[in-house]
PDB file of C-alpha atoms in Angstrom:
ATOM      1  CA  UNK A 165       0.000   0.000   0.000  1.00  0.00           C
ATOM      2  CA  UNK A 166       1.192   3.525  -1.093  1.00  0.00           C
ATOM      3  CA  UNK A 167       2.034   5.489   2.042  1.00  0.00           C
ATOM      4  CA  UNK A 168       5.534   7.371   1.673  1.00  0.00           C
ATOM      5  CA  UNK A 169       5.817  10.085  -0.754  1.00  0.00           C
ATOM      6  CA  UNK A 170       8.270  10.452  -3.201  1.00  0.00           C
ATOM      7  CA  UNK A 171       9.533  14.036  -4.798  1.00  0.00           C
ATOM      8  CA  UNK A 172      12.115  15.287  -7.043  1.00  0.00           C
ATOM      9  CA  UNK A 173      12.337  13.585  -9.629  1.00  0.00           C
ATOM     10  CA  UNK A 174      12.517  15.038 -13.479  1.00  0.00           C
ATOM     11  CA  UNK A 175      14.722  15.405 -16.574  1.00  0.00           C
ATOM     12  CA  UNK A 176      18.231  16.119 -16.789  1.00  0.00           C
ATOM     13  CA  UNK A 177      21.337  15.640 -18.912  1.00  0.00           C
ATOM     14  CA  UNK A 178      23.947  13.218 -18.392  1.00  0.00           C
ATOM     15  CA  UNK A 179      26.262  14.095 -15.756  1.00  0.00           C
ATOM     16  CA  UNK A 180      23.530  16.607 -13.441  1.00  0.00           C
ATOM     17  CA  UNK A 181      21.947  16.124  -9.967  1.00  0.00           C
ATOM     18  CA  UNK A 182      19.088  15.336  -8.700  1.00  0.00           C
ATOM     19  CA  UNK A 183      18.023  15.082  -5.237  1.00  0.00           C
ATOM     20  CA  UNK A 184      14.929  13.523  -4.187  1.00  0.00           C
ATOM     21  CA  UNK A 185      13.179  13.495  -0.874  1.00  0.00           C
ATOM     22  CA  UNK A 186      11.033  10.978   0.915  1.00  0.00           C
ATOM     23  CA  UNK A 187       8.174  11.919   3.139  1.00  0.00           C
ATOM     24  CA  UNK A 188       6.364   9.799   5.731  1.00  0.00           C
ATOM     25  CA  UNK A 189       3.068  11.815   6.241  1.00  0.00           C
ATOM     26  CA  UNK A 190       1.663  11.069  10.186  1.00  0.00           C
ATOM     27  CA  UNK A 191       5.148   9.180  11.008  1.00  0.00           C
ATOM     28  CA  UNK A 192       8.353   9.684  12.157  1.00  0.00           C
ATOM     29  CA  UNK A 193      10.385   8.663   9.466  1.00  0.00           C
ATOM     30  CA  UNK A 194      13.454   8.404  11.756  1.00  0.00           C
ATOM     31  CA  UNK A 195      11.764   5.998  13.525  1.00  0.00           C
ATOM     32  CA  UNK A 196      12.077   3.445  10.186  1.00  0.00           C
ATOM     33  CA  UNK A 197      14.690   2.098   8.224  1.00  0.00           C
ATOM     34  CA  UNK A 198      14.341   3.422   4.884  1.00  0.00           C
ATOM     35  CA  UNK A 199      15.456   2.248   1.625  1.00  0.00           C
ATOM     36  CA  UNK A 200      15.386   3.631  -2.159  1.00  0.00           C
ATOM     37  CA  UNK A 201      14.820   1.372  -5.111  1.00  0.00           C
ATOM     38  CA  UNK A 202      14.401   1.713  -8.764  1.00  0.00           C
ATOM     39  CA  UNK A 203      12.747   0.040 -11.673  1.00  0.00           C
ATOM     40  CA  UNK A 204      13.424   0.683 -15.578  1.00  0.00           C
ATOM     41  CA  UNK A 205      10.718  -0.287 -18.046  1.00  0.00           C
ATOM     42  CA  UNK A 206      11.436  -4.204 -18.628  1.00  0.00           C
ATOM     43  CA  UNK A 207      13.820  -4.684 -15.622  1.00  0.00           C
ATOM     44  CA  UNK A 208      13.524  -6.086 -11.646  1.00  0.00           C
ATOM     45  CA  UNK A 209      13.349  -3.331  -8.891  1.00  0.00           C
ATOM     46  CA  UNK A 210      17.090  -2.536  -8.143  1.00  0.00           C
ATOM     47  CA  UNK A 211      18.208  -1.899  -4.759  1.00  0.00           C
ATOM     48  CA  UNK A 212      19.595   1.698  -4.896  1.00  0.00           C
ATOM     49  CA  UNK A 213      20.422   2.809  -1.344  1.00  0.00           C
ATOM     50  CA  UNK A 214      19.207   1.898   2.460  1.00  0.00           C
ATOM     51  CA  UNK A 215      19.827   4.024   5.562  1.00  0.00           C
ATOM     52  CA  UNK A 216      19.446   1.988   9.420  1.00  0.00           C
ATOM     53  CA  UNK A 217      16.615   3.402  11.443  1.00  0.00           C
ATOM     54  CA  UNK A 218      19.473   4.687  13.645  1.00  0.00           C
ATOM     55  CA  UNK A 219      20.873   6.699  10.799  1.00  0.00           C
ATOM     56  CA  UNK A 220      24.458   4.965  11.428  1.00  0.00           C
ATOM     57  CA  UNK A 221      24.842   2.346   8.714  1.00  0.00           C
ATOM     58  CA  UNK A 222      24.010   3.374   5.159  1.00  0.00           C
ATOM     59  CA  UNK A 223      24.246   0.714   1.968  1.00  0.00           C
ATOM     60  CA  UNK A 224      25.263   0.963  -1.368  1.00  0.00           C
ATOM     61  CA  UNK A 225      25.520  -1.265  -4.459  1.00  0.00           C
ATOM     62  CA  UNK A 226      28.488  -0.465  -6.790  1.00  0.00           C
ATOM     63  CA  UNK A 227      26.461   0.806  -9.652  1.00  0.00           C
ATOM     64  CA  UNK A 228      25.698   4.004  -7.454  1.00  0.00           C
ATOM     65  CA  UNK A 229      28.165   4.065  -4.756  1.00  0.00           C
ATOM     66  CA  UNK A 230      30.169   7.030  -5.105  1.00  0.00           C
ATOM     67  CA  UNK A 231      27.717   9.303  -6.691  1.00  0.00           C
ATOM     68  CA  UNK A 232      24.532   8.479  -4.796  1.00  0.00           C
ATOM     69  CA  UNK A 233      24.384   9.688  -0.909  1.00  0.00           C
ATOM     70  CA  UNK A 234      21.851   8.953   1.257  1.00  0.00           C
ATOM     71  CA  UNK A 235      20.554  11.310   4.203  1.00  0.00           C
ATOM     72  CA  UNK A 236      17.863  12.145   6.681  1.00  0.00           C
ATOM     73  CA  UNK A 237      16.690  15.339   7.359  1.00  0.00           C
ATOM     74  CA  UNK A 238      14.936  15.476  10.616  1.00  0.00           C
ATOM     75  CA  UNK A 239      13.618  18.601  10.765  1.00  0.00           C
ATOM     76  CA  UNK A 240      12.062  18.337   7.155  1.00  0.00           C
ATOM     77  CA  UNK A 241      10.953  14.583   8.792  1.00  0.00           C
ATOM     78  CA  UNK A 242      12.438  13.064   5.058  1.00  0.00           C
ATOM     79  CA  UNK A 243      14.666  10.656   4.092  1.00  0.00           C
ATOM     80  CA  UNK A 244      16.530  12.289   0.931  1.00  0.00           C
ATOM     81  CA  UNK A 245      18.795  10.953  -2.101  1.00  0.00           C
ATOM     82  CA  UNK A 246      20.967  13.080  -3.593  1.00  0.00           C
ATOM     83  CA  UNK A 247      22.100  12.142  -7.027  1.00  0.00           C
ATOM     84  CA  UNK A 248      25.201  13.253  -8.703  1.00  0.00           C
ATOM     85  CA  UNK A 249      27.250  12.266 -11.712  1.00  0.00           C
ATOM     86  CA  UNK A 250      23.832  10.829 -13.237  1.00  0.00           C
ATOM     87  CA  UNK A 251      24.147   8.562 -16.071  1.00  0.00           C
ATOM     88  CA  UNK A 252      21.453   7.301 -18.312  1.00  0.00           C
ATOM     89  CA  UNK A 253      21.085   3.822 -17.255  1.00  0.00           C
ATOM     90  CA  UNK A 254      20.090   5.960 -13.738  1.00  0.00           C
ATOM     91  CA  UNK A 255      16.928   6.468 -15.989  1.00  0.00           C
ATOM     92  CA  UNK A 256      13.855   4.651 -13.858  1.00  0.00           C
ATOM     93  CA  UNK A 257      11.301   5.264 -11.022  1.00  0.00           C
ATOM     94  CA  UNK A 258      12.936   5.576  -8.091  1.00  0.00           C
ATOM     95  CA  UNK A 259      10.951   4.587  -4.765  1.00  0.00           C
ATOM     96  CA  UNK A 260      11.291   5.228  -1.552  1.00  0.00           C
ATOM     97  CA  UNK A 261      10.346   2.696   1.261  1.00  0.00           C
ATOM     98  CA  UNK A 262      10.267   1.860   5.203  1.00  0.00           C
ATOM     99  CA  UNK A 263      10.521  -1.066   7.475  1.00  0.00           C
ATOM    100  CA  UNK A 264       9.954  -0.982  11.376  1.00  0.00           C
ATOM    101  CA  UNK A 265      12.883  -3.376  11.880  1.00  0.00           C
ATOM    102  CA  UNK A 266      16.439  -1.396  12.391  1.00  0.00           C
ATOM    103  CA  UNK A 267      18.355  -3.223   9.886  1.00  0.00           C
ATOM    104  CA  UNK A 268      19.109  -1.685   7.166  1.00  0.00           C
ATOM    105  CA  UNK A 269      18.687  -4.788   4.046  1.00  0.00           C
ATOM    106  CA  UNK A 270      18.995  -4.639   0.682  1.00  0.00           C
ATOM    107  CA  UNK A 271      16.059  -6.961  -0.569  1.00  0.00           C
ATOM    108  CA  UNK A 272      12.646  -4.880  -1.267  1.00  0.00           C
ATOM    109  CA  UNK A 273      10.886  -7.935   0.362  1.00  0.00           C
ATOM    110  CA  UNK A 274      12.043  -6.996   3.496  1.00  0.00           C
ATOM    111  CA  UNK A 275      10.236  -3.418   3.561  1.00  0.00           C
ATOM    112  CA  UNK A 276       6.715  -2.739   5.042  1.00  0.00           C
ATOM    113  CA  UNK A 277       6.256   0.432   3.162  1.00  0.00           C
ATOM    114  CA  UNK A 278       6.266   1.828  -0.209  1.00  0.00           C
ATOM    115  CA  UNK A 279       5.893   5.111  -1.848  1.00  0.00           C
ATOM    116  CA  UNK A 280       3.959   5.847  -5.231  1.00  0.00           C
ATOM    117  CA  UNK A 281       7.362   6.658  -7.245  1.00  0.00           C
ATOM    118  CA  UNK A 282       9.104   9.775  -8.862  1.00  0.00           C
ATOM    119  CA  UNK A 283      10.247   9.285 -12.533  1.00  0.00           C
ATOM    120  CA  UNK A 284      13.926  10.147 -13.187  1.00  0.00           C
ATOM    121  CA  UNK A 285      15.261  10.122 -16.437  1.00  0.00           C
ATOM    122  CA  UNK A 286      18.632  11.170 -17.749  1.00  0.00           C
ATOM    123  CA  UNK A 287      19.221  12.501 -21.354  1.00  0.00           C
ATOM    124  CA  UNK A 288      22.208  11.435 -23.313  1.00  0.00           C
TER     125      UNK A 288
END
């Protein structure tokens, strides 16, 4: 069931930034583990980043690490992804979504929660 909110997403050229921000309306969304994921037309969700409900262990697979950065904003109450360096196969809907256990995992299984989804796509 759709319950996060996803923002930020849009259109830019190859190598620009994008940040995007997830929202947990009613919650505390530092009171969840939160993870981003991202599906392209014709492929599996892809794990793209996870953050521990403690804030203190953040995850990364090697397709984004080094250009993607997660963070929480508390006083906003969002869970945000900023996005530099972006390539074209970055090009999908990125989600955002929560689970009440600490543990940060990497498998979209795992998560209780899931936002609608923000489009990103990146120009050549």
């Amino acid at each position: 069931q759709v319950q996060l909110v996803e923002s930020g997403g849009g259109l830019v050229q190859a190598g620009g930034s994008l940040r995007l921000s997830c929202a947990f309306p009613g919650r505390t969304i530092s009171s969840y583990t939160v993870g981003w994921f991202r599906q392209a037309p014709g492929k599996e969700r892809e794990f793209v980043s996870s953050m521990s409900k403690s804030g203190g262990t953040t995850r990364y697979p090697d397709s984004v690490k080094g250009r993607f950065t997660i963070s929480r904003d508390n006083a906003k109450n969002t869970v945000d992804l900023q996005m530099n360096s972006l390539k074209p196969e970055d090009t999908a809907v990125y989600y955002c979504a929560a689970r009440d256990n600490p543990t940060a995992t990497m498998s979209p299984s795992t998560y209780n929660y899931w936002g609608q989804g923000t489009q990103v796509t990146v120009s050549s």
